[in-house]
Amino acid sequence: MGLGIVIVLRVLFAASMVFIIGYVFGGFSKKPALRTITKVASILVIVLFIAANVLLTRMAIRHWNNDPGCHRGHEEKTTIVRP
């Protein structure tokens, strides 16, 4: 499920960048509806960038905590003494 969310965030990020590039280099600034969508897209780019980084960081930390091979050499040496 985490990978699907990352893919959706990346697609929305790319779509928002299309509107911003269209505003800067194209004729989006001349039409009021496209101007409004571009303003929303610019805010969405910032939010999606932060959300993607938070999500990927949480996934990396969760993977590191659940994988015993990731932190070899850092675990405590315990011995089991049986009577």
Short mmCIF file of C-alpha atoms in Angstrom, two decimals:
data_model
loop_
_atom_site.label_atom_id
_atom_site.label_comp_id
_atom_site.label_asym_id
_atom_site.label_seq_id
_atom_site.Cartn_x
_atom_site.Cartn_y
_atom_site.Cartn_z
CA MET A 1 0.00 0.00 0.00
CA GLY A 2 2.86 2.38 0.75
CA LEU A 3 4.24 2.07 -2.77
CA GLY A 4 0.85 2.94 -4.28
CA ILE A 5 0.66 6.12 -2.23
CA VAL A 6 4.16 7.09 -3.34
CA ILE A 7 3.20 6.55 -6.99
CA VAL A 8 0.04 8.68 -6.60
CA LEU A 9 2.05 11.46 -4.93
CA ARG A 10 4.59 11.42 -7.76
CA VAL A 11 1.87 11.55 -10.45
CA LEU A 12 0.13 14.49 -8.74
CA PHE A 13 3.49 16.21 -8.38
CA ALA A 14 4.17 15.82 -12.11
CA ALA A 15 0.68 17.08 -13.03
CA SER A 16 1.15 20.13 -10.83
CA MET A 17 4.49 20.87 -12.45
CA VAL A 18 2.81 20.82 -15.88
CA PHE A 19 0.48 23.62 -14.79
CA ILE A 20 3.32 25.67 -13.31
CA ILE A 21 5.47 25.29 -16.43
CA GLY A 22 2.44 26.14 -18.59
CA TYR A 23 1.93 29.31 -16.56
CA VAL A 24 5.54 30.41 -16.82
CA PHE A 25 6.26 29.49 -20.44
CA GLY A 26 2.80 29.12 -22.00
CA GLY A 27 -0.40 31.06 -22.25
CA PHE A 28 -1.88 29.93 -18.94
CA SER A 29 -1.48 33.39 -17.43
CA LYS A 30 -3.95 34.90 -19.90
CA LYS A 31 -6.93 32.72 -18.91
CA PRO A 32 -8.44 33.24 -15.43
CA ALA A 33 -9.44 29.60 -14.89
CA LEU A 34 -5.99 28.31 -15.72
CA ARG A 35 -4.44 31.03 -13.57
CA THR A 36 -6.46 29.78 -10.57
CA ILE A 37 -5.58 26.14 -11.23
CA THR A 38 -1.91 27.09 -11.46
CA LYS A 39 -2.03 28.83 -8.07
CA VAL A 40 -3.57 25.71 -6.54
CA ALA A 41 -0.98 23.55 -8.32
CA SER A 42 1.91 25.58 -6.92
CA ILE A 43 0.62 25.10 -3.38
CA LEU A 44 0.00 21.43 -4.11
CA VAL A 45 3.59 20.97 -5.29
CA ILE A 46 4.92 22.21 -1.96
CA VAL A 47 2.52 20.02 0.04
CA LEU A 48 3.21 16.93 -2.09
CA PHE A 49 6.95 17.41 -1.83
CA ILE A 50 6.77 17.51 1.96
CA ALA A 51 4.28 14.61 2.10
CA ALA A 52 6.41 12.40 -0.15
CA ASN A 53 9.52 13.04 1.95
CA VAL A 54 7.68 12.33 5.21
CA LEU A 55 6.16 9.15 3.80
CA LEU A 56 9.44 7.85 2.39
CA THR A 57 11.26 8.62 5.63
CA ARG A 58 8.63 6.76 7.67
CA MET A 59 8.84 3.77 5.32
CA ALA A 60 12.64 3.72 5.57
CA ILE A 61 12.59 3.91 9.37
CA ARG A 62 9.95 1.17 9.57
CA HIS A 63 12.02 -1.03 7.25
CA TRP A 64 15.18 -0.41 9.27
CA ASN A 65 13.43 -1.24 12.56
CA ASN A 66 11.83 -4.47 11.29
CA ASP A 67 14.83 -5.87 9.41
CA PRO A 68 17.31 -7.56 11.76
CA GLY A 69 19.98 -7.60 9.03
CA CYS A 70 20.06 -3.81 8.72
CA HIS A 71 21.82 -3.19 11.99
CA ARG A 72 24.28 -6.04 12.23
CA GLY A 73 26.89 -5.57 14.87
CA HIS A 74 24.71 -3.25 16.94
CA GLU A 75 22.59 -5.86 18.69
CA GLU A 76 23.42 -6.98 22.17
CA LYS A 77 25.11 -10.30 22.67
CA THR A 78 22.95 -12.38 24.96
CA THR A 79 23.50 -15.89 26.09
CA ILE A 80 20.80 -18.19 27.23
CA VAL A 81 21.67 -20.18 30.32
CA ARG A 82 19.57 -23.29 30.72
CA PRO A 83 19.51 -25.25 33.95
#
